[in-house]
Coordinates of C-alpha atoms and ligand atoms in Angstrom, one line a residue:
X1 CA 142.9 35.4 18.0
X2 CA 140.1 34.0 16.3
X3 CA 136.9 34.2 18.1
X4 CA 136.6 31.0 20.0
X5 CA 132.8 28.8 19.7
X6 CA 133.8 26.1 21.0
X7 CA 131.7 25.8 24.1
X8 CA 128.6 25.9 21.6
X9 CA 129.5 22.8 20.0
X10 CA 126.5 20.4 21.0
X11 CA 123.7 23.3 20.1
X12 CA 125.8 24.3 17.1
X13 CA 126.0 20.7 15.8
X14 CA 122.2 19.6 16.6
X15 CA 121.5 22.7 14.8
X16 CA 123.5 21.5 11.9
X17 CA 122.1 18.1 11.6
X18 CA 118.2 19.8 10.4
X19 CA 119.8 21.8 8.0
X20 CA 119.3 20.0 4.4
X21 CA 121.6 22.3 2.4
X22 CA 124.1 21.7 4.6
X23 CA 123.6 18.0 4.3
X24 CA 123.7 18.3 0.7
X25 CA 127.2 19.9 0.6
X26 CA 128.6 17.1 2.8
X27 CA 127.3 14.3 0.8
X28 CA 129.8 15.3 -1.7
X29 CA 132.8 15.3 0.5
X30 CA 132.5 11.6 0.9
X31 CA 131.7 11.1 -2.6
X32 CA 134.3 13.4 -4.2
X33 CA 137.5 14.0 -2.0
X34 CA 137.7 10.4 -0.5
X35 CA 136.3 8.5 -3.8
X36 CA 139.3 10.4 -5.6
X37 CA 141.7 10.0 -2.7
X38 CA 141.1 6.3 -2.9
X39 CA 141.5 6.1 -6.9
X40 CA 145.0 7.7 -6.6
X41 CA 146.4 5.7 -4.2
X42 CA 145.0 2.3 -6.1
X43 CA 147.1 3.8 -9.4
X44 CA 150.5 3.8 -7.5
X45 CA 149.4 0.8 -5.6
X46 CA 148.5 0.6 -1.6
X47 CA 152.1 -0.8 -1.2
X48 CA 154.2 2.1 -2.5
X49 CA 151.2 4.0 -0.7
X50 CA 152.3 2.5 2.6
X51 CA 155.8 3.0 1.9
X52 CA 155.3 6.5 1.4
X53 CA 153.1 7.1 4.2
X54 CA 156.1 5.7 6.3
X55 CA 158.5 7.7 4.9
X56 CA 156.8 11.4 5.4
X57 CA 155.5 10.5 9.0
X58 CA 159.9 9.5 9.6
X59 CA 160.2 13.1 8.4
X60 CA 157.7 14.1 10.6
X61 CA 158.6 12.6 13.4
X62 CA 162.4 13.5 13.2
X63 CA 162.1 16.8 12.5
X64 CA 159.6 17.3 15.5
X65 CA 162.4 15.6 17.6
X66 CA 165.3 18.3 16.6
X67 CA 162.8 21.6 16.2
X68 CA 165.3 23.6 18.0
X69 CA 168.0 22.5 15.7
X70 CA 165.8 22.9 12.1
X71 CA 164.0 26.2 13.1
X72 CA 167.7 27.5 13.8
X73 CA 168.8 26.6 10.3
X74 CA 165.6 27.6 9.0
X75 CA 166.4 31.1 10.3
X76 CA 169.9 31.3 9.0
X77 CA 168.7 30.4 5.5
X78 CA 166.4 32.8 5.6
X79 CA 168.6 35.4 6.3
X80 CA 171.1 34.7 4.3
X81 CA 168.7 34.4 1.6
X82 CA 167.8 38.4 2.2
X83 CA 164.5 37.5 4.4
X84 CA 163.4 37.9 7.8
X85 CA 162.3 35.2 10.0
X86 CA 159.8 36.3 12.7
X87 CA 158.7 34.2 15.6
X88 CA 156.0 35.1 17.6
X89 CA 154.7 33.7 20.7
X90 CA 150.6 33.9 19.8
X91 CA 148.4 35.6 17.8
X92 CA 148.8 39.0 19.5
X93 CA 152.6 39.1 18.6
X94 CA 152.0 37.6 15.1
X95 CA 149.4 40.6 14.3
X96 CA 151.5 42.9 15.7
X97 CA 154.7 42.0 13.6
X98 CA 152.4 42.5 11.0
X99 CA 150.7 46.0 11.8
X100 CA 154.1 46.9 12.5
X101 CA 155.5 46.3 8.6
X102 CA 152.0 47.5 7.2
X103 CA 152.2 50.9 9.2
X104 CA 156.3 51.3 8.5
X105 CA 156.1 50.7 4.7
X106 CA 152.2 52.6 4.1
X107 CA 150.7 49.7 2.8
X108 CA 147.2 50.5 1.6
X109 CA 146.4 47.5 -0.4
X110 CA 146.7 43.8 0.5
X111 CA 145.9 40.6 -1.1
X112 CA 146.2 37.3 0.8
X113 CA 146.0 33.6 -0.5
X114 CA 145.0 31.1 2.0
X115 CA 146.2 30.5 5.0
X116 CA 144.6 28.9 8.1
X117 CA 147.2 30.2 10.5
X118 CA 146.0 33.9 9.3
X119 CA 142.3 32.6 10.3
X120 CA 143.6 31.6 13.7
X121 CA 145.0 35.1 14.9
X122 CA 142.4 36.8 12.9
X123 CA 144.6 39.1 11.3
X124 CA 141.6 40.5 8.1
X125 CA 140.2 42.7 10.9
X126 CA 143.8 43.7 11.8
X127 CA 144.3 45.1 8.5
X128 CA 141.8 46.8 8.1
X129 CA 142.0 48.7 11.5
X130 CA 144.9 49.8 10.0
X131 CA 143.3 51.4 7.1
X132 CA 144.4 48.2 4.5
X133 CA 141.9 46.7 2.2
X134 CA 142.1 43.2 2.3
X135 CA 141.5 40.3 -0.3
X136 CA 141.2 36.7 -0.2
X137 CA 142.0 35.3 -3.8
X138 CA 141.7 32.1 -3.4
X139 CA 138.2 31.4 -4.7
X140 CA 136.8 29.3 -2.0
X141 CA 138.1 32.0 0.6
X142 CA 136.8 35.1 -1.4
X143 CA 133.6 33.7 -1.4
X144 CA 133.3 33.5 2.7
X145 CA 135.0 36.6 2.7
X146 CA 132.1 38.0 1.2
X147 CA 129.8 36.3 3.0
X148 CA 131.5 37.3 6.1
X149 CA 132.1 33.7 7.5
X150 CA 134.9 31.7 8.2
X151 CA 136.1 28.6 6.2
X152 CA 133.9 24.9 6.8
X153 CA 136.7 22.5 5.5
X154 CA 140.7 22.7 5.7
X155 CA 140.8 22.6 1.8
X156 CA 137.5 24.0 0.6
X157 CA 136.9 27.0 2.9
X158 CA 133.1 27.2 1.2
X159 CA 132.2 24.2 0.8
X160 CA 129.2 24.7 3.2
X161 CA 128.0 26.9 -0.4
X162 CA 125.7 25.8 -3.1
X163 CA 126.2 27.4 -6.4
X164 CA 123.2 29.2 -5.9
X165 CA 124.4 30.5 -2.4
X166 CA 127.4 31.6 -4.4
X167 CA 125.5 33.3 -7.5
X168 CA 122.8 35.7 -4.9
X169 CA 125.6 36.5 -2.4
X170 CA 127.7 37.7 -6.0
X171 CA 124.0 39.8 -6.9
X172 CA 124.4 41.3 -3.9
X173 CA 127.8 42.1 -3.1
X174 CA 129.2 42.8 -6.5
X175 CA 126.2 44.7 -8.3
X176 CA 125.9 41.6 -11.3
X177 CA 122.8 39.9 -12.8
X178 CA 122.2 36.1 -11.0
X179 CA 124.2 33.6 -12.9
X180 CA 124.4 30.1 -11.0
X181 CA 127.2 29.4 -13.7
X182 CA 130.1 28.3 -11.9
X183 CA 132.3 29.4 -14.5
X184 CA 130.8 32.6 -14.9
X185 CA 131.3 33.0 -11.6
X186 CA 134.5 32.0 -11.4
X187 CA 135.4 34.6 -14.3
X188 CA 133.8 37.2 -12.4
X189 CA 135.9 36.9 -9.3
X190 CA 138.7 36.6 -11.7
X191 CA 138.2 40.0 -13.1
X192 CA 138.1 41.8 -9.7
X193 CA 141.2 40.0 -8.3
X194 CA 143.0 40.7 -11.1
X195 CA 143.2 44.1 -10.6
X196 CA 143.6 44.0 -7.1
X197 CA 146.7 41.7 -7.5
X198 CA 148.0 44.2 -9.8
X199 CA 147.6 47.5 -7.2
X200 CA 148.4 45.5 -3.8
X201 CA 151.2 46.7 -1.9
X202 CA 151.3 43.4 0.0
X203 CA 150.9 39.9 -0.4
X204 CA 150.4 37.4 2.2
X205 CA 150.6 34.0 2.1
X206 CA 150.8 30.4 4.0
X207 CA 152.8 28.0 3.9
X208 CA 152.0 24.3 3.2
X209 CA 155.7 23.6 4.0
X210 CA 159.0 25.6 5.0
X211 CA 162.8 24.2 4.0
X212 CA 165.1 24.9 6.6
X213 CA 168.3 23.9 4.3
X214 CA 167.7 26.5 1.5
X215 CA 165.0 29.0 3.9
X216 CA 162.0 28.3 0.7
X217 CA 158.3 28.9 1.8
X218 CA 156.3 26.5 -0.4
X219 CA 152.8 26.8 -1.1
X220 CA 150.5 24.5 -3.3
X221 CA 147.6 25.7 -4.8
X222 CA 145.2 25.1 -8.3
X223 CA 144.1 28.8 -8.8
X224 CA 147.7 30.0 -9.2
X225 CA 146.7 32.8 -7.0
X226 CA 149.3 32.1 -4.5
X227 CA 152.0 32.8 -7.1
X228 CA 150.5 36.2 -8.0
X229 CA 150.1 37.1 -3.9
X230 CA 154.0 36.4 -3.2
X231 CA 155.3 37.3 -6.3
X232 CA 153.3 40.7 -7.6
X233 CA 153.0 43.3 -4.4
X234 CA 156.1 44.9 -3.6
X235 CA 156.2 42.8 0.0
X236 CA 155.4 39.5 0.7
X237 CA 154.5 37.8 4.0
X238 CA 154.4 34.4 5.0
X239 CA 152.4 33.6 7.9
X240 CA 152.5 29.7 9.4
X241 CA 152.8 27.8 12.0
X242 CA 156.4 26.4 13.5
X243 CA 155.4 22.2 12.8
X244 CA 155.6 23.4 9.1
X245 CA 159.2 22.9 9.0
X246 CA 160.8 20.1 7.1
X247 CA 164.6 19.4 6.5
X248 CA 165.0 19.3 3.1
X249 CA 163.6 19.4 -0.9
X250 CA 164.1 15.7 -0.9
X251 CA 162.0 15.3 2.0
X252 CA 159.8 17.8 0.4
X253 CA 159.1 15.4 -2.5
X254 CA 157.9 12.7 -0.4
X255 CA 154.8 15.6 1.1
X256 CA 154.5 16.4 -2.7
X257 CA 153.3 13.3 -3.6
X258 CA 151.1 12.6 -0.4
X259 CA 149.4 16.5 0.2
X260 CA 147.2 16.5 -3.4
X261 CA 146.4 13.0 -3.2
X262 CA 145.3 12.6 0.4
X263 CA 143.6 16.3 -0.2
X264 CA 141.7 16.4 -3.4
X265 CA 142.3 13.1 -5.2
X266 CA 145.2 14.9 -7.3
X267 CA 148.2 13.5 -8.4
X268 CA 149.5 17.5 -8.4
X269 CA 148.4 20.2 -8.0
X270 CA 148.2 22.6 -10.2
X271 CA 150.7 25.2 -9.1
X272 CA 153.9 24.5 -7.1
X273 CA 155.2 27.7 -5.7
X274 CA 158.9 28.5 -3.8
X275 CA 159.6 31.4 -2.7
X276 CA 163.6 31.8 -1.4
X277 CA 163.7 35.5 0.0
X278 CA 163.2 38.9 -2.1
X279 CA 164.0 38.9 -5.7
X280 CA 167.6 39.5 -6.5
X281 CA 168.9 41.6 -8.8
X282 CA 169.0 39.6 -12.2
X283 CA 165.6 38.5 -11.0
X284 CA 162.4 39.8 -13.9
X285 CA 160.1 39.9 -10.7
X286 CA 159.1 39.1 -6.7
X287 CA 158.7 41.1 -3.7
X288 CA 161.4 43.5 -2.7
X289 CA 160.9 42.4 1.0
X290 CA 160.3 38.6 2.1
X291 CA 159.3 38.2 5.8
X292 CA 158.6 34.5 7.2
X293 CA 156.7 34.9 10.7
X294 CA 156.6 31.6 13.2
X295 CA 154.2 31.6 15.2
X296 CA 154.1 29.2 18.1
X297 CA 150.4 30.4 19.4
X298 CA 150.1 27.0 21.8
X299 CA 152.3 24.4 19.6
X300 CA 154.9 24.9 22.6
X301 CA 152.6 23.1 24.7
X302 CA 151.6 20.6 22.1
X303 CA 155.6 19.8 21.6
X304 CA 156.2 19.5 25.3
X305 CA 153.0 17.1 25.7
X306 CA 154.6 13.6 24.4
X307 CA 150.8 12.2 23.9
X308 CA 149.6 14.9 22.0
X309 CA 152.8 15.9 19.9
X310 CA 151.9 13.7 17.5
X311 CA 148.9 16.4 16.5
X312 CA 151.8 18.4 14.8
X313 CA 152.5 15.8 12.3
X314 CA 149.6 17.1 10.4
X315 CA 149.8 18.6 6.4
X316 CA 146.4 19.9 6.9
X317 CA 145.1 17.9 4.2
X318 CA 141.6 17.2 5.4
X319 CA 141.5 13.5 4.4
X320 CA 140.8 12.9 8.3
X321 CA 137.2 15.5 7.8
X322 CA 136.1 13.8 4.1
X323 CA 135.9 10.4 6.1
X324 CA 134.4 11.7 9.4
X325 CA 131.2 10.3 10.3
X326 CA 131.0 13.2 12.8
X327 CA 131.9 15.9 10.3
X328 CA 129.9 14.2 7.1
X329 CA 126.8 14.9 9.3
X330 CA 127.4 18.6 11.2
X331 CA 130.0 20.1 9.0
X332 CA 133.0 22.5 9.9
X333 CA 131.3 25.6 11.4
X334 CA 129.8 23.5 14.3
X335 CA 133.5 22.8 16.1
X336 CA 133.6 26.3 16.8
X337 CA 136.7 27.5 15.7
X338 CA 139.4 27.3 12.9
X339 CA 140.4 23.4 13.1
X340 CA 137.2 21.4 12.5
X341 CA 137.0 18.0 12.2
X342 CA 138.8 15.0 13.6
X343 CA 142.0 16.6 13.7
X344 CA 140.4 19.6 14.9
X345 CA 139.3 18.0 17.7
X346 CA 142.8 17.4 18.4
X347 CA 144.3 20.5 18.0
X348 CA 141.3 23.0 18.6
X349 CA 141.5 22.2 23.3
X350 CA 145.3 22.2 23.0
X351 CA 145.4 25.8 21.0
X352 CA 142.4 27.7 22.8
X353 CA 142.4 25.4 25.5
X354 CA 140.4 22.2 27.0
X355 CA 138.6 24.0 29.3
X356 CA 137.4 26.1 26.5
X357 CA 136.9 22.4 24.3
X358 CA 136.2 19.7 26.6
X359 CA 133.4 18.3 24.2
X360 CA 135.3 18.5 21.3
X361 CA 137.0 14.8 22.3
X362 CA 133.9 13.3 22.7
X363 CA 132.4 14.0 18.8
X364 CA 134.1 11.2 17.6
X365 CA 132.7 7.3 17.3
X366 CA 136.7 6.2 17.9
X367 CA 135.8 4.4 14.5
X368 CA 139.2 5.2 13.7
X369 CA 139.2 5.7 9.9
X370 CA 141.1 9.4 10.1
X371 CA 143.9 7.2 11.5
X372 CA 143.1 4.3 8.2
X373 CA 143.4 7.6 5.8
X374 CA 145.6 9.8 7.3
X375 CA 149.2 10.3 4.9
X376 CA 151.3 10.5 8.3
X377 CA 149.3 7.8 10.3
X378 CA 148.6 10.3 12.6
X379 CA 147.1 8.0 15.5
X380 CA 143.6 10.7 16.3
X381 CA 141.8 7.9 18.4
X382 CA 144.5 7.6 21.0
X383 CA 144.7 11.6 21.1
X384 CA 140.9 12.0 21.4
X385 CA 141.4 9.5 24.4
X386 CA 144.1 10.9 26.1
X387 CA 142.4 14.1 25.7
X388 CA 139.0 12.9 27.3
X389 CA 141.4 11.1 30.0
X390 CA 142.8 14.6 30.8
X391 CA 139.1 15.8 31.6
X392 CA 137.9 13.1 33.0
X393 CA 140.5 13.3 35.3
X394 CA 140.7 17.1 35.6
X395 CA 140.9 18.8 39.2
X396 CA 139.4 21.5 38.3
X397 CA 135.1 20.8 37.7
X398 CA 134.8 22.9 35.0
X399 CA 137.4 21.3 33.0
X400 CA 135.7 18.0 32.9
X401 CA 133.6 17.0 30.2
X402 CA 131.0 14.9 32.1
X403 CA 128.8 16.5 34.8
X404 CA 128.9 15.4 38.4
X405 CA 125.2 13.4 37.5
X406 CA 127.0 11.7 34.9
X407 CA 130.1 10.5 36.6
X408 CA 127.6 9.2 39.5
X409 CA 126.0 7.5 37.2
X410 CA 129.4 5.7 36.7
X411 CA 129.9 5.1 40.0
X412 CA 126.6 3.5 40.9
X413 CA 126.8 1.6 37.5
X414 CA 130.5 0.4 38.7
X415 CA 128.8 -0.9 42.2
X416 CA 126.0 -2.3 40.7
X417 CA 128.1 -4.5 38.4
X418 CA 130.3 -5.8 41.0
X419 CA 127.7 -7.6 42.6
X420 CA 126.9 -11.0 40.9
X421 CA 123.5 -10.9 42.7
X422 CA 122.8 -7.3 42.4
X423 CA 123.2 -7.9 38.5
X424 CA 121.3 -11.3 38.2
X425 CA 118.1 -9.5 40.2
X426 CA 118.6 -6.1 37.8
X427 CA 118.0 -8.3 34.6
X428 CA 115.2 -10.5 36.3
X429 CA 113.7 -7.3 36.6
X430 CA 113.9 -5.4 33.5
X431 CA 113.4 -8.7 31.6
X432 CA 109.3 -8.8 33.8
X433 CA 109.3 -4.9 32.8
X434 CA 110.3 -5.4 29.1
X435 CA 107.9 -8.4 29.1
X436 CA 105.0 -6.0 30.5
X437 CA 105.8 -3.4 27.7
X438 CA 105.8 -5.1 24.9
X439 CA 102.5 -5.6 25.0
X440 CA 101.8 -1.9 25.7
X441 CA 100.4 0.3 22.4
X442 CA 102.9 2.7 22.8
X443 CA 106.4 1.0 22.7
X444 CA 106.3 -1.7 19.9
X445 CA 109.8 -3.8 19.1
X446 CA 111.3 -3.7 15.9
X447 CA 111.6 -7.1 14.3
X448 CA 114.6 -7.7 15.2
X449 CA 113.9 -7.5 18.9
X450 CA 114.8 -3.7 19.1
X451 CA 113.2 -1.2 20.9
X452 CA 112.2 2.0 18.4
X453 CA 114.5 4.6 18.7
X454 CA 111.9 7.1 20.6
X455 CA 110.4 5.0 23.7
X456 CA 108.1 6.9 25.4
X457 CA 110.0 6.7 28.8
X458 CA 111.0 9.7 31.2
X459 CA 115.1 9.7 31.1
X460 CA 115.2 6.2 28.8
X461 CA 113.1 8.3 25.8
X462 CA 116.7 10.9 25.9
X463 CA 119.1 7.9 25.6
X464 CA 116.8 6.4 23.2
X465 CA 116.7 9.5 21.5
X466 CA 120.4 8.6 19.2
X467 CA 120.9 5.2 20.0
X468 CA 119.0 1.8 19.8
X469 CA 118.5 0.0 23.0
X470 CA 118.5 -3.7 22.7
X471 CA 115.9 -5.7 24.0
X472 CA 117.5 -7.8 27.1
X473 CA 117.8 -11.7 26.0
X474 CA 116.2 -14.7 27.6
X475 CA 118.7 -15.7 29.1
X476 CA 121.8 -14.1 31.2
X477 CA 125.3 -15.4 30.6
X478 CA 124.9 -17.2 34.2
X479 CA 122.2 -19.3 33.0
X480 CA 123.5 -20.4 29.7
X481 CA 126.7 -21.0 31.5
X482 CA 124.9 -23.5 34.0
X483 CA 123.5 -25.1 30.8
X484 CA 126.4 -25.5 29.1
X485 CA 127.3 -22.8 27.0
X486 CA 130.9 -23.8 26.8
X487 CA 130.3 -27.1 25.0
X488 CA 129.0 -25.1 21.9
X489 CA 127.4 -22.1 21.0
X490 CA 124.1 -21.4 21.3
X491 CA 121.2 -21.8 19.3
X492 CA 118.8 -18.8 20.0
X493 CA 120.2 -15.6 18.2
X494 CA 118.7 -13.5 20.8
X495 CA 120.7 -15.7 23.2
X496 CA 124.3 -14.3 21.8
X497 CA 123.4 -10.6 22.6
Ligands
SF4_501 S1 145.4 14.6 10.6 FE1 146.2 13.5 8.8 S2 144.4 13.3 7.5 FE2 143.8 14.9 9.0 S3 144.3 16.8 8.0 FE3 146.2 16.2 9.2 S4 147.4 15.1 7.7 FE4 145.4 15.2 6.8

């Protein structure tokens, strides 16, 4: 499995905040995915957007209902078709089903086109273990292949890449003269995956979506190199997860229309490709062998979780990162592992688990606008909640995401606020303290009766440190409601705090 970061998250993302390339690259994700998104879905009207919207997550939410029942007809299909359905039960199993078809058949050569389930058991340095040279063809994930990183965005595995990151790390790992032309460049890795589409014994692949009534893997892409991987090496692998399943090609037509829209702001992408087992005989071309592997990997427990089922709605079109305040400001590398974003925060605890990725619930403002954008309506907020629920609430100490200190903190604020008096003589207080430090060189007010965001304060100066704190008002709700507050509303703005 995919080496898990996830307990690095606050370091990783403080770290990503002071880096101004990386805040470059995610300027455009707000600018370019969702600005796109939104222009496609005012072109068939937010009605019929809605209506679709309903439809798919109907799919969705039937076919995660009968899973037993679709993955058993998906298997039949399959077979009959002339493939092989695999299921494993984690990443282990998965890479093993694999080594197992790569040692058996003397595969040498192997080219792959993108596939997040691949990142999440690892399998590249699987491969090459075995002896296989491996190569991602899909542009985005050649390029962190050769920068030895792992994808930053669901869609746009580099997008963490300037073109000038692009055009040295091509000087130096392919021997050519620096040329920040991104079509050059994209010529150049062209030219070497051509070849290496043409010699691979084996292709594998993703799925975007599996058909259990005719057994079709179907992946979407705009390079067309997914067509070459399963249709050009002798043996083609499909490697996805079990939610991937949906009944039928109608049903598939409703994803068609929602995936490139809610993904890159297309009304289609480029290349549509099916693949329904080997080639038959008649057939000009395709893979002599077709093998589909399942893996489960932690979806089990996902399925049996009613709260947190929901998370395997999800087409993986990373509409829910492009609108993320968290994610527009640290990126994808900072959650640690394969999943980023607000649907990564989801899935990411429930996959490696939430002892492993207890802080991951809490990068999120519960603003809600992954569940505003999301094609399946895929409810994230009341996840991230549940999920911080579950730690809060953990037995075990080192499951919980807030330290001891923290959650006595919550205690003593819980007494102190159910004591009228207690209250009224804690803002009497802090209002003769706030009185004495205004006029004190070192902590001036903002004009709007703000304190500056770095007071000078032992403990207050941390919390201070990302958040405003408001300067206490006149008057406590007692008071104004002795002088009559509830025959209008008041006068003094800094009253209504
Ligand atoms: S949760 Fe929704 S918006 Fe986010 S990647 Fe999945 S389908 Fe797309």
């Amino acid at each position: 499995m995919a080496e898990i970061k996830t307990k690095n998250f606050s370091a990783a993302s403080a770290q990503a905040m002071l880096d101004p390339k990386l805040r470059r690259a995610l300027d455009r994700v707000a600018s370019g995915f969702d600005v796109a998104r939104q222009d496609r879905i005012e072109e068939v009207t937010p009605e019929v957007w809605e209506q679709w919207r309903q439809q798919a997550r109907d799919i969705k939410i039937h076919t995660i209902e009968h899973l037993d029942y679709y993955l058993d007809l998906l298997h039949a299909n399959v077979t009959a078709a002339g493939g092989h359905l695999h299921f494993a039960k984690d990443a282990d199993q998965a890479n093993e089903i694999v080594a197992h078809i790569v040692r058996t058949r003397n595969v040498k050569i192997a080219t792959k086109s993108k596939s997040m389930v691949s990142e999440e058991l690892d399998l590249n340095p699987v491969l090459e273990a075995l002896g296989v040279d491996v190569y991602e063809t899909d542009l985005g994930e050649y390029i962190i292949q050769l920068a030895n990183e792992t994808p930053s965005h669901l869609v746009a595995p580099a997008l963490h890449k300037s073109k000038e990151d692009v055009a040295e790390l091509f000087t130096e790992k392919l021997g050519i003269p620096y040329d920040e032309d991104i079509f050059h460049m994209a010529a150049t890795a062209r030219t070497v995956l051509r070849d290496k589409f043409m010699e691979a014994d084996l292709g594998i692949s993703g799925a975007n979506f599996v058909v259990a009534e005719t057994g079709t893997l179907v992946i979407i892409t705009n390079e067309g190199n997914g067509r070459l991987c399963t249709s050009a090496p002798r043996i083609h692998i499909g490697i996805t997860g079990m939610e991937k399943v949906i009944p039928s090609m109608q049903d598939l037509s409703t994803f068609l229309r929602l995936l490139p829209r809610s993904a890159t702001g297309q009304r289609i992408t480029s290349y549509v490709s099916m693949t329904t087992g080997p080639r038959r005989a008649d057939d000009e071309d395709g893979p002599e062998e077709f093998h589909l592997i399942l893996v489960d990997n932690g979806r089990s427990a996902m399925l049996a979780d009613p709260a947190l089922r929901e998370a395997l709605y999800c087409i993986r079109c990373g509409a829910c990162l492009n609108i993320c305040p968290v994610y527009q400001r640290i990126g994808g590398h900072a959650y640690g592992w394969v999943y980023p974003g607000p649907i990564g925060a989801v899935i990411t605890p429930m996959l490696v688990g939430l002892k492993n990725a207890k802080e991951l619930p809490q990068a999120s403002s519960l603003c809600g606008a992954c569940r505003e954008v999301c094609p399946i309506k895929i409810d994230i907020p009341r996840m991230l909640l549940d999920l911080r629920k579950k730690t809060a609430e953990s037995p075990d100490d080192s499951q919980r995401s807030a330290p001891e200190s923290e959650r006595m903190v919550a205690r003593v604020y819980a007494w102190v606020m159910s004591r009228p008096s207690l209250v009224k003589f804690g803002h009497q207080t802090g209002r003769t303290l706030q009185g004495l430090l205004q006029f004190s060189p070192i902590t001036p007010m903002t004009k709007d009766g703000r304190w500056y965001r770095k007071l000078p304060l032992p403990i207050v100066s941390k919390w201070t440190r990302g958040r405003d704190l408001p300067a206490l008002p006149r008057k406590t709700f007692h008071e104004l409601w002795e002088q009559g507050i509830a025959d209008g509303p008041p006068t003094d703005a800094t009253d209504s705090h």
